[in-house]
Short mmCIF file of C-alpha atoms in Angstrom, two decimals:
data_model
loop_
_atom_site.label_atom_id
_atom_site.label_comp_id
_atom_site.label_asym_id
_atom_site.label_seq_id
_atom_site.Cartn_x
_atom_site.Cartn_y
_atom_site.Cartn_z
CA MET A 1 86.48 -3.32 65.90
CA GLY A 2 88.65 -6.16 65.81
CA THR A 3 88.23 -9.59 67.40
CA ILE A 4 89.02 -10.48 71.14
CA ILE A 5 92.41 -12.44 70.13
CA ASP A 6 93.50 -8.93 68.41
CA LEU A 7 93.14 -7.23 71.55
CA PHE A 8 95.96 -9.32 72.86
CA HIS A 9 97.97 -7.62 70.87
CA TYR A 10 97.93 -4.49 73.00
CA ASP A 11 100.03 -4.31 75.52
CA PHE A 12 97.49 -2.14 77.49
CA PHE A 13 94.85 -4.66 76.84
CA LEU A 14 97.05 -7.85 77.90
CA ASN A 15 97.87 -5.95 81.29
CA ALA A 16 94.25 -5.00 81.58
CA PHE A 17 93.57 -8.67 81.04
CA TRP A 18 96.19 -9.76 83.87
CA ALA A 19 94.81 -7.29 86.29
CA SER A 20 91.62 -8.51 86.11
CA LEU A 21 92.50 -12.14 86.49
CA PHE A 22 94.66 -11.19 90.00
CA ALA A 23 92.00 -8.94 91.05
CA ALA A 24 89.71 -11.89 91.06
CA ILE A 25 91.99 -14.14 92.70
CA THR A 26 92.70 -11.80 95.27
CA CYS A 27 89.40 -10.40 95.57
CA GLY A 28 87.52 -13.75 95.28
CA ILE A 29 89.46 -15.23 98.08
CA VAL A 30 89.64 -12.21 100.48
CA GLY A 31 86.33 -11.04 99.37
CA THR A 32 84.67 -14.79 101.01
CA TYR A 33 86.40 -14.21 104.31
CA ILE A 34 84.85 -10.76 104.40
CA VAL A 35 81.34 -11.88 103.54
CA ALA A 36 81.35 -15.34 105.66
CA ARG A 37 82.59 -13.09 108.56
CA ARG A 38 80.12 -10.12 107.82
CA ILE A 39 82.61 -7.64 108.07
CA VAL A 40 81.84 -5.94 104.43
CA PHE A 41 81.46 -2.79 106.60
CA ILE A 42 84.83 -2.93 108.35
CA SER A 43 86.24 -3.19 104.53
CA GLY A 44 84.35 -0.49 103.48
CA GLY A 45 85.91 1.59 105.99
CA ILE A 46 89.23 0.39 105.32
CA THR A 47 88.75 1.14 101.63
CA HIS A 48 87.82 4.92 102.48
CA ALA A 49 90.43 5.25 104.99
CA SER A 50 92.69 4.50 102.25
CA PHE A 51 92.06 7.58 100.75
CA GLY A 52 93.59 9.78 103.11
CA GLY A 53 97.15 7.70 102.10
CA ILE A 54 96.27 8.85 98.59
CA GLY A 55 96.04 12.38 99.42
CA ILE A 56 99.08 12.41 101.82
CA GLY A 57 101.23 10.77 98.98
CA TYR A 58 100.00 13.56 96.63
CA PHE A 59 101.23 16.13 98.87
CA LEU A 60 104.42 14.54 99.52
CA GLY A 61 104.89 13.45 95.78
CA TRP A 62 104.86 9.58 96.99
CA ASN A 63 103.26 6.83 94.57
CA PRO A 64 99.67 7.56 96.38
CA LEU A 65 99.27 3.91 96.53
CA PHE A 66 102.55 3.54 98.91
CA GLY A 67 100.41 5.94 101.32
CA ALA A 68 97.09 4.29 100.64
CA ALA A 69 98.46 0.81 101.62
CA ILE A 70 99.96 2.59 105.10
CA PHE A 71 96.43 4.38 105.95
CA SER A 72 94.58 1.03 104.96
CA VAL A 73 96.56 -1.50 107.41
CA LEU A 74 96.62 1.32 110.13
CA SER A 75 92.88 1.53 109.75
CA GLY A 76 92.36 -1.92 109.66
CA LEU A 77 94.47 -2.75 112.77
CA GLY A 78 93.15 0.61 114.31
CA ILE A 79 89.34 -0.26 113.92
CA GLN A 80 89.93 -3.80 115.65
CA TYR A 81 92.04 -2.46 118.25
CA PHE A 82 89.75 0.68 119.16
CA THR A 83 87.06 -1.92 119.51
CA ARG A 84 88.80 -4.30 121.48
CA ALA A 85 90.92 -2.33 123.86
CA GLY A 86 89.07 1.17 123.66
CA ARG A 87 85.81 -0.80 124.12
CA LEU A 88 84.12 1.36 121.30
CA ARG A 89 81.35 -0.02 119.19
CA GLU A 90 82.55 -1.53 116.35
CA ASP A 91 80.36 0.14 113.95
CA SER A 92 81.24 3.43 115.39
CA SER A 93 84.96 2.85 115.30
CA ILE A 94 84.35 1.78 111.67
CA ALA A 95 82.66 5.52 110.87
CA ILE A 96 85.39 7.49 112.49
CA TRP A 97 88.33 5.69 110.78
CA TRP A 98 86.27 6.02 107.54
CA SER A 99 85.43 9.83 107.71
CA LEU A 100 88.83 10.71 109.13
CA GLY A 101 90.59 9.02 106.32
CA MET A 102 88.35 10.80 103.45
CA ALA A 103 88.65 14.14 105.18
CA ILE A 104 92.47 14.10 105.47
CA GLY A 105 92.48 13.06 101.60
CA ILE A 106 90.36 15.86 100.38
CA ILE A 107 92.49 18.45 102.95
CA PHE A 108 95.92 16.95 101.39
CA ILE A 109 95.16 16.94 97.89
CA TYR A 110 93.30 20.21 98.36
CA LEU A 111 96.61 21.65 99.72
CA SER A 112 98.56 19.98 96.80
CA PRO A 113 100.00 22.25 94.29
CA GLY A 114 98.39 21.90 90.87
CA TYR A 115 95.41 19.91 89.74
CA ALA A 116 95.51 16.13 90.86
CA PRO A 117 94.89 14.71 87.26
CA ASN A 118 94.67 10.82 88.27
CA LEU A 119 92.08 11.58 91.00
CA MET A 120 89.36 9.79 89.21
CA SER A 121 91.28 7.15 88.55
CA TYR A 122 91.68 6.19 92.54
CA LEU A 123 87.89 6.77 92.82
CA PHE A 124 86.45 4.71 90.22
CA GLY A 125 89.52 2.52 88.94
CA SER A 126 91.32 2.59 85.47
CA ILE A 127 91.81 -0.98 84.64
CA LEU A 128 93.25 0.07 81.21
CA THR A 129 96.32 2.19 82.53
CA VAL A 130 97.59 -0.49 85.10
CA SER A 131 101.17 -0.62 84.72
CA SER A 132 103.47 -3.72 84.60
CA THR A 133 104.84 -3.26 87.93
CA GLU A 134 101.46 -3.05 89.48
CA ILE A 135 100.46 -6.49 87.35
CA TRP A 136 103.52 -7.95 89.18
CA ILE A 137 102.63 -6.81 92.92
CA MET A 138 99.42 -8.05 92.25
CA ALA A 139 100.65 -11.56 90.81
CA GLY A 140 102.77 -11.78 94.15
CA LEU A 141 99.65 -10.72 96.26
CA SER A 142 97.82 -13.72 94.85
CA LEU A 143 100.44 -15.86 95.19
CA VAL A 144 100.81 -15.11 99.08
CA LEU A 145 96.91 -15.26 99.54
CA VAL A 146 96.60 -18.70 97.59
CA ALA A 147 99.48 -20.03 99.83
CA PHE A 148 98.13 -18.50 103.15
CA PHE A 149 94.30 -19.53 102.79
CA THR A 150 95.86 -23.22 101.22
CA LEU A 151 98.21 -23.40 104.10
CA MET A 152 96.02 -21.95 106.95
CA TYR A 153 92.86 -23.11 105.68
CA ARG A 154 91.21 -24.74 108.78
CA ALA A 155 92.89 -22.46 111.17
CA ILE A 156 91.15 -19.22 109.43
CA LEU A 157 87.86 -21.17 108.80
CA TYR A 158 87.43 -22.14 112.36
CA VAL A 159 88.46 -18.48 113.98
CA ALA A 160 85.76 -17.15 111.22
CA PHE A 161 82.87 -19.26 112.23
CA ASN A 162 83.10 -19.29 116.04
CA GLU A 163 85.94 -16.95 117.35
CA GLU A 164 85.49 -17.95 121.22
CA PHE A 165 85.12 -21.68 120.61
CA ALA A 166 88.53 -21.59 118.43
CA LYS A 167 90.36 -19.94 121.26
CA THR A 168 89.28 -22.73 123.28
CA THR A 169 90.82 -25.24 121.23
CA GLY A 170 94.39 -23.21 121.44
CA LEU A 171 93.82 -21.40 118.20
CA PRO A 172 95.96 -17.98 118.27
CA VAL A 173 92.65 -15.90 117.48
CA ASN A 174 94.15 -12.50 118.07
CA LEU A 175 96.84 -12.76 115.97
CA ILE A 176 94.97 -14.73 112.74
CA ASN A 177 92.67 -12.02 112.74
CA TYR A 178 95.50 -9.57 112.57
CA ILE A 179 96.97 -10.99 109.51
CA LEU A 180 93.53 -11.29 107.93
CA ILE A 181 92.81 -7.78 108.35
CA SER A 182 96.17 -6.54 107.14
CA LEU A 183 95.55 -8.92 104.14
CA ILE A 184 92.47 -7.34 103.40
CA ALA A 185 93.84 -3.95 103.65
CA VAL A 186 96.48 -4.87 101.16
CA THR A 187 94.00 -6.43 98.79
CA ILE A 188 91.87 -3.46 98.82
CA VAL A 189 94.87 -1.02 98.16
CA MET A 190 96.17 -3.29 95.20
CA ASN A 191 92.57 -3.51 93.89
CA ILE A 192 92.15 0.48 94.05
CA ARG A 193 93.74 1.04 90.46
CA VAL A 194 91.45 -1.80 88.95
CA VAL A 195 88.04 -0.42 90.34
CA GLY A 196 88.44 1.88 92.25
CA ILE A 197 87.79 3.06 95.96
CA ILE A 198 83.93 3.61 95.15
CA LEU A 199 83.42 0.36 93.54
CA ILE A 200 85.68 -1.81 95.13
CA MET A 201 83.22 -3.45 97.75
CA SER A 202 81.14 -5.07 94.57
CA LEU A 203 84.26 -7.06 93.37
CA LEU A 204 84.59 -8.28 97.29
CA THR A 205 80.77 -9.09 97.72
CA LEU A 206 79.09 -9.65 94.36
CA PRO A 207 80.93 -12.60 93.04
CA GLN A 208 80.61 -14.27 96.55
CA ALA A 209 77.16 -13.50 96.62
CA THR A 210 76.70 -15.03 93.37
CA ALA A 211 78.83 -18.13 94.37
CA ASN A 212 76.88 -18.44 97.92
CA LEU A 213 73.86 -19.16 95.00
CA PHE A 214 75.62 -22.53 94.36
CA THR A 215 77.29 -23.34 97.59
CA HIS A 216 77.80 -23.07 101.32
CA ASP A 217 81.16 -24.59 101.70
CA PHE A 218 83.91 -21.96 102.50
CA ARG A 219 86.61 -23.32 100.02
CA HIS A 220 83.96 -23.99 97.14
CA MET A 221 82.77 -20.21 97.76
CA MET A 222 86.75 -19.06 97.48
CA LEU A 223 86.93 -20.97 94.36
CA TYR A 224 83.44 -20.13 92.54
CA SER A 225 83.96 -16.65 93.62
CA VAL A 226 87.44 -16.29 92.04
CA GLY A 227 86.08 -17.76 88.46
CA PHE A 228 83.12 -15.11 88.80
CA ALA A 229 84.80 -12.19 89.67
CA PHE A 230 86.94 -13.56 86.67
CA ILE A 231 83.90 -13.91 84.43
CA GLY A 232 82.65 -10.70 85.92
CA SER A 233 85.60 -8.30 85.50
CA PHE A 234 86.90 -9.63 81.77
CA ALA A 235 83.51 -9.29 80.34
CA GLY A 236 82.99 -5.86 82.18
CA LEU A 237 86.46 -5.05 80.62
CA LEU A 238 85.16 -6.01 77.03
CA PHE A 239 82.33 -4.26 77.45
CA SER A 240 83.89 -1.13 78.88
CA PHE A 241 86.12 -1.18 75.51
CA TYR A 242 83.52 -1.96 72.98
CA ALA A 243 80.84 0.77 74.47
CA ASP A 244 83.70 3.16 75.39
CA ILE A 245 82.81 3.54 78.97
CA PRO A 246 84.93 3.95 82.34
CA SER A 247 86.01 0.24 83.03
CA GLY A 248 85.27 -0.01 86.66
CA ALA A 249 81.52 1.09 86.31
CA SER A 250 81.18 -1.55 83.61
CA ILE A 251 83.00 -4.48 85.88
CA ILE A 252 80.68 -3.60 88.44
CA PHE A 253 77.31 -3.54 85.97
CA THR A 254 78.61 -6.88 84.55
CA LEU A 255 79.43 -8.47 88.16
CA VAL A 256 75.43 -7.32 89.21
CA LEU A 257 74.29 -8.94 85.77
CA LEU A 258 76.12 -12.05 86.37
CA PHE A 259 74.59 -12.12 89.58
CA GLY A 260 70.98 -11.72 88.28
CA ILE A 261 71.34 -14.27 85.76
CA MET A 262 72.67 -16.87 88.02
CA LYS A 263 70.19 -15.95 90.62
CA GLY A 264 67.61 -16.58 87.84
CA VAL A 265 69.27 -20.01 86.85
CA THR A 266 68.95 -21.39 90.19
CA LEU A 267 65.60 -20.35 90.78
CA LEU A 268 64.81 -22.14 87.54
CA LEU A 269 66.69 -25.46 88.74
CA ASN A 270 64.96 -25.25 92.08
CA ARG A 271 61.58 -25.09 90.35
CA GLN A 272 62.42 -28.12 87.94
CA LYS A 273 63.67 -30.10 90.96
CA ARG A 274 60.29 -29.43 92.88
CA ASN A 275 58.38 -30.31 89.78
CA HIS A 276 60.61 -33.70 89.37
CA ALA A 277 59.68 -34.48 93.22
CA ARG A 278 56.08 -34.03 92.25
CA MET B 1 93.37 -38.07 143.46
CA ASN B 2 90.25 -37.92 141.20
CA LYS B 3 90.18 -34.10 141.12
CA LEU B 4 90.00 -32.64 137.69
CA LEU B 5 90.56 -29.18 138.46
CA GLU B 6 89.96 -26.63 141.32
CA ILE B 7 88.97 -23.46 141.45
CA LYS B 8 90.40 -21.43 144.59
CA ASN B 9 88.95 -17.87 145.35
CA LEU B 10 88.10 -16.57 142.09
CA THR B 11 87.25 -13.34 141.62
CA VAL B 12 86.40 -12.00 137.63
CA SER B 13 85.43 -8.56 136.75
CA TYR B 14 84.46 -6.64 133.84
CA ASP B 15 85.75 -3.07 134.41
CA HIS B 16 84.77 -2.41 137.61
CA ASP B 17 81.52 -4.72 137.86
CA VAL B 18 82.50 -7.59 140.06
CA ILE B 19 80.73 -10.55 138.37
CA LEU B 20 82.32 -13.66 140.73
CA LYS B 21 83.71 -13.06 144.01
CA ASP B 22 85.93 -15.57 145.77
CA ALA B 23 84.28 -18.45 144.17
CA ASN B 24 85.52 -22.06 145.16
CA LEU B 25 84.34 -25.11 143.61
CA VAL B 26 86.32 -28.56 142.92
CA VAL B 27 85.54 -30.90 139.97
CA GLU B 28 85.37 -34.45 140.18
CA LYS B 29 86.05 -37.24 137.99
CA ASP B 30 82.25 -38.57 137.86
CA ASP B 31 81.12 -35.49 138.73
CA PHE B 32 77.70 -34.08 136.74
CA LEU B 33 77.19 -30.61 138.01
CA GLY B 34 74.41 -28.72 137.25
CA VAL B 35 75.13 -25.12 137.27
CA ILE B 36 72.13 -22.55 137.97
CA GLY B 37 71.41 -19.02 139.04
CA PRO B 38 69.94 -15.86 138.15
CA ASN B 39 70.78 -14.57 134.68
CA GLY B 40 73.78 -12.16 135.09
CA GLY B 41 74.69 -14.11 138.33
CA GLY B 42 78.13 -15.07 136.83
CA LYS B 43 76.99 -18.59 135.51
CA THR B 44 78.79 -17.90 131.65
CA THR B 45 81.79 -16.25 133.42
CA LEU B 46 82.24 -19.43 135.61
CA ILE B 47 82.55 -21.50 132.62
CA LYS B 48 84.09 -18.84 130.52
CA ALA B 49 87.27 -18.60 133.11
CA LEU B 50 87.12 -22.18 133.55
CA LEU B 51 87.93 -22.34 129.25
CA GLY B 52 90.52 -19.83 129.81
CA LEU B 53 88.38 -17.06 127.87
CA VAL B 54 88.41 -14.63 130.53
CA LYS B 55 91.48 -13.36 132.88
CA PRO B 56 90.58 -13.88 136.55
CA ALA B 57 91.11 -10.55 138.52
CA LYS B 58 92.16 -12.59 141.60
CA GLY B 59 92.30 -16.36 142.71
CA GLU B 60 93.48 -19.35 140.23
CA ILE B 61 92.15 -22.37 138.62
CA VAL B 62 94.24 -25.71 139.31
CA PHE B 63 94.00 -27.63 136.17
CA HIS B 64 94.65 -31.61 136.87
CA ILE B 65 93.79 -32.45 133.50
CA PRO B 66 95.25 -30.63 130.03
CA GLU B 67 93.20 -27.68 129.46
CA THR B 68 92.83 -29.41 126.07
CA ARG B 69 90.97 -32.07 127.37
CA ILE B 70 87.93 -29.93 128.14
CA GLY B 71 85.06 -30.23 125.92
CA TYR B 72 82.78 -26.92 125.15
CA LEU B 73 79.22 -26.56 123.81
CA PRO B 74 78.90 -22.70 123.79
CA GLN B 75 75.13 -21.31 124.01
CA ILE B 76 73.92 -21.55 120.47
CA ASN B 77 72.95 -17.85 119.56
CA GLN B 78 76.69 -17.30 119.52
CA ILE B 79 76.91 -19.05 116.46
CA ASP B 80 76.18 -17.53 112.65
CA LYS B 81 73.81 -20.05 111.11
CA ARG B 82 74.37 -18.72 107.61
CA PHE B 83 78.04 -19.47 107.68
CA PRO B 84 79.31 -21.25 104.76
CA ILE B 85 80.63 -24.23 106.54
CA THR B 86 79.65 -27.96 106.41
CA VAL B 87 78.35 -29.93 109.19
CA LEU B 88 81.64 -32.23 108.91
CA ASP B 89 84.18 -29.19 109.45
CA VAL B 90 82.08 -27.82 112.30
CA VAL B 91 82.70 -31.40 113.89
CA ARG B 92 86.17 -31.42 113.17
CA SER B 93 87.07 -27.96 114.18
CA GLY B 94 86.66 -29.54 117.74
CA LYS B 95 89.68 -30.90 117.10
CA THR B 96 93.08 -29.30 118.74
CA ASP B 97 96.63 -30.22 118.63
CA ARG B 98 96.28 -30.81 114.93
CA ARG B 99 99.51 -30.63 113.12
CA SER B 100 98.40 -28.75 109.89
CA PHE B 101 95.88 -26.47 108.70
CA SER B 102 96.22 -27.10 105.32
CA LEU B 103 93.15 -27.37 103.03
CA PHE B 104 94.53 -30.82 101.70
CA SER B 105 95.31 -32.39 105.30
CA ASN B 106 92.48 -34.80 105.71
CA SER B 107 93.78 -37.28 108.48
CA LYS B 108 91.59 -40.56 107.75
CA GLU B 109 91.73 -40.79 111.54
CA GLU B 110 90.39 -37.51 112.31
CA ILE B 111 87.53 -37.74 109.95
CA SER B 112 86.61 -41.14 110.90
CA HIS B 113 86.49 -40.21 114.44
CA ALA B 114 83.97 -37.33 113.39
CA ASP B 115 81.78 -39.49 111.60
CA SER B 116 81.49 -41.97 114.25
CA LEU B 117 80.45 -39.26 116.80
CA LEU B 118 77.82 -38.06 113.95
CA LYS B 119 76.60 -41.60 113.81
CA GLU B 120 76.93 -41.91 117.67
CA MET B 121 74.30 -38.74 117.83
CA GLY B 122 72.10 -39.84 114.72
CA VAL B 123 73.18 -37.00 112.55
CA LEU B 124 75.48 -38.69 110.10
CA HIS B 125 73.29 -38.09 107.17
CA LEU B 126 73.89 -34.62 107.61
CA ARG B 127 77.38 -34.64 107.32
CA ASP B 128 77.55 -32.81 104.23
CA LYS B 129 74.93 -30.30 104.53
CA ALA B 130 75.60 -26.59 105.21
CA ILE B 131 75.20 -25.99 109.21
CA GLY B 132 72.37 -23.78 108.22
CA GLU B 133 70.31 -25.96 106.99
CA LEU B 134 69.86 -27.97 109.97
CA SER B 135 67.07 -27.65 112.79
CA GLY B 136 67.88 -26.55 116.17
CA GLY B 137 68.16 -30.01 117.97
CA GLN B 138 70.14 -31.43 114.88
CA MET B 139 72.57 -28.43 115.22
CA GLN B 140 73.02 -28.75 119.25
CA ARG B 141 73.77 -32.56 118.47
CA VAL B 142 76.45 -31.38 115.68
CA PHE B 143 77.90 -28.97 118.28
CA LEU B 144 77.84 -31.96 120.73
CA CYS B 145 79.81 -33.94 118.44
CA ARG B 146 82.28 -31.16 117.95
CA SER B 147 82.80 -30.64 121.70
CA LEU B 148 83.58 -34.43 121.86
CA MET B 149 85.85 -34.52 119.10
CA ASN B 150 88.99 -33.92 121.39
CA ARG B 151 88.09 -37.09 123.68
CA PRO B 152 87.72 -34.62 126.55
CA GLU B 153 87.39 -35.69 130.47
CA LEU B 154 85.47 -32.75 131.33
CA LEU B 155 82.68 -31.91 129.15
CA ILE B 156 80.91 -28.33 129.83
CA LEU B 157 77.50 -27.45 128.25
CA ASP B 158 76.43 -23.83 128.63
CA GLU B 159 72.22 -23.89 128.19
CA PRO B 160 72.08 -26.51 125.55
CA ASP B 161 68.51 -26.74 126.13
CA THR B 162 67.49 -23.29 124.58
CA PHE B 163 66.00 -23.22 121.13
CA VAL B 164 65.26 -27.02 121.08
CA ASP B 165 62.11 -28.93 121.33
CA ASN B 166 61.18 -30.98 124.55
CA GLN B 167 61.83 -34.51 122.84
CA PHE B 168 65.44 -33.53 121.86
CA GLU B 169 65.94 -32.41 125.69
CA SER B 170 65.01 -35.22 127.01
CA GLU B 171 67.29 -37.31 124.36
CA LEU B 172 69.97 -34.82 125.01
CA TYR B 173 70.18 -35.38 128.73
CA ASP B 174 69.55 -39.39 128.35
CA LYS B 175 72.83 -39.02 126.09
CA LEU B 176 74.77 -36.55 128.78
CA LYS B 177 73.84 -39.24 131.09
CA GLU B 178 75.67 -41.99 129.19
CA LEU B 179 78.48 -39.77 128.41
CA ASN B 180 79.04 -39.03 132.13
CA GLU B 181 79.91 -42.71 132.48
CA ARG B 182 83.14 -41.41 130.28
CA MET B 183 83.62 -37.91 131.41
CA ALA B 184 82.81 -35.32 134.10
CA ILE B 185 80.01 -33.17 132.95
CA ILE B 186 79.25 -29.33 133.83
CA LEU B 187 75.59 -28.46 132.76
CA VAL B 188 74.56 -24.60 132.87
CA SER B 189 71.06 -24.40 133.01
CA HIS B 190 67.88 -22.42 134.00
CA ASP B 191 65.56 -25.13 134.42
CA VAL B 192 66.45 -26.40 137.93
CA GLY B 193 63.48 -28.99 137.86
CA THR B 194 64.54 -30.67 134.64
CA ILE B 195 68.22 -30.49 135.44
CA SER B 196 68.30 -31.77 138.65
CA TYR B 197 66.44 -35.22 137.61
CA TYR B 198 69.77 -35.90 135.82
CA VAL B 199 72.74 -34.59 137.41
CA LYS B 200 74.37 -35.73 140.44
CA THR B 201 75.42 -32.32 142.23
CA ILE B 202 74.39 -28.78 142.08
CA ALA B 203 76.47 -25.15 142.28
CA CYS B 204 74.23 -22.34 142.46
CA VAL B 205 76.43 -19.19 141.15
CA ASN B 206 75.12 -15.45 142.02
CA ARG B 207 78.37 -13.76 142.26
CA GLY B 208 79.61 -16.63 144.66
CA VAL B 209 79.21 -20.23 144.24
CA HIS B 210 77.02 -22.29 146.65
CA TYR B 211 77.73 -26.09 145.93
CA HIS B 212 75.12 -28.52 146.92
CA PRO B 213 76.42 -31.92 147.18
CA SER B 214 73.16 -33.67 146.00
CA ASN B 215 70.30 -33.15 143.04
CA VAL B 216 67.92 -32.14 145.23
CA ILE B 217 67.46 -28.79 146.44
CA SER B 218 64.46 -26.91 147.98
CA THR B 219 63.13 -23.32 147.26
CA GLU B 220 64.31 -22.49 150.88
CA GLN B 221 67.84 -23.61 150.06
CA LEU B 222 68.22 -21.72 147.03
CA ALA B 223 66.83 -18.76 149.26
CA SER B 224 69.63 -19.10 151.56
CA TYR B 225 72.29 -19.41 148.70
CA ASN B 226 70.88 -16.18 147.99
CA CYS B 227 69.71 -17.62 144.34
CA PRO B 228 66.61 -16.56 143.58
CA LEU B 229 65.21 -19.10 141.30
CA GLN B 230 61.81 -20.73 140.81
CA ILE B 231 61.76 -24.56 140.70
CA ILE B 232 59.67 -25.84 137.87
CA THR B 233 58.34 -28.89 139.53
CA HIS B 234 58.15 -32.04 137.82
CA GLY B 235 55.62 -34.56 139.12
CA GLU B 236 58.33 -37.24 139.73
CA ILE B 237 61.34 -35.43 140.99
CA PRO B 238 61.33 -35.10 144.62
CA HIS B 239 62.10 -32.01 145.69
CA THR B 240 62.21 -32.47 149.33
CA VAL B 241 63.75 -30.46 152.00
CA LEU B 242 66.85 -32.05 153.26
CA SER B 243 66.70 -31.42 156.89
CA LEU B 244 70.49 -32.56 157.32
CA HIS B 245 71.38 -29.83 154.91
CA GLU B 246 73.27 -27.72 157.21
CA ASN B 247 75.66 -30.91 158.03
CA HIS B 248 76.78 -31.22 154.66
CA ASP B 249 80.07 -30.11 153.56
CA HIS B 250 79.57 -26.95 151.66
CA ASN B 251 81.83 -24.95 149.59
CA HIS B 252 80.76 -21.66 150.00
CA GLY B 253 81.69 -18.41 148.77
CA HIS B 254 81.57 -15.19 150.64
CA HIS B 255 78.14 -13.37 151.08
CA HIS B 256 78.20 -9.88 150.50
#
């Protein structure tokens, strides 16, 4: 067992390090928006719907992530469209896409010749086998997200906080919503390889819940979330390496632990503050 | 000409339910119009049509002022009180025609304008708090600041008196009276008794719009407008029946 520095001599570990950094940036930013807008359930729908794309990708012999990308963007837009134009209740609309995607995925994987060996890595993630190409794509996505959320910060914040009021101030609310739901979908797909479909929700919500303990300001929440997401995923990565357990589950476990510790810290701080006040 | 806007034969429907039918109303420069009517009668729909939030099925609204010069205070239950946003950012969100949305664009003029509004409403000390840390009355003040951010010529308030204590309510109405010197105000309320003390004219919305060019309205008149509302009487407020009522120039919608 070498030191942490030694680990960086391994390509696979270096890749995993970059993957956890970019996962933290993308999920930290997008997750803050998801949590603030209370659309965690929509994100769950998109995540699971993308499984349909993975199944079709396998069946056709494409890169399954390509299929997942198409499916998640379509389901993201579909949920919004069904709800708005089809007058369907939003949670029902989400459930339809959620289950339809899973069903299509299962059917096509069943129909695909041979055994699908990497299936587990899509369900539970496999940060240690992330390729350099995938790292570059995630780096690109990080750049796009940072740029978009910086340049459009006030428009995003105002639409998220009070859609109807934002409309009266002349903001293109629907356009902004569609762009954001597409960015959510792409972020989810790119992070499937890191933590997997089943566990991705926690990378989009746990660092944000932790950040929310310390701030109620959207911009600080994005920043802290990225920080907590990175600490959690890198520590989880090390933990999985030394304890020889699956990385995705290990990262989630670390994120929960981090939340628990920080919750304890804030409770102690508050008690101290109250004692001082006395 | 002092007309700010004219609603002409406005019909709004959701699916196949007609919410507003052939409504007519003129809003002028110094108006302080109280909009009353039963729940589901179309008060909020009328306002949403004014704000361009719902498309009319028929008729039109003619604006004589830029639509961005309309301030809006929505019902407070529309707001997610746990949203991570500061008071200052809420107020700043009232600004339209901004050139940049960037995280780093912090125009001094915009911030000092927001600060002066917060100060005017007596909530400047709360500017860096999260919106969820405020009481109902404090929150309404902040939303009032937001609706004034654009220096409106017309201010529209949708039931600003819900979820606030009595003291704040009367403070709010006094404030509105003061603001009325600078801008026209449309105030939607279910409390006819209280608002009639402050408003200059009343419109009763119940599918149609029945304009009443006075702040004194009687139960009989409300009944004749097909506006089944109970008047809450407040000691000093005169609720006399105007005998010359029929001679007033009414802007009636059609009855159905």
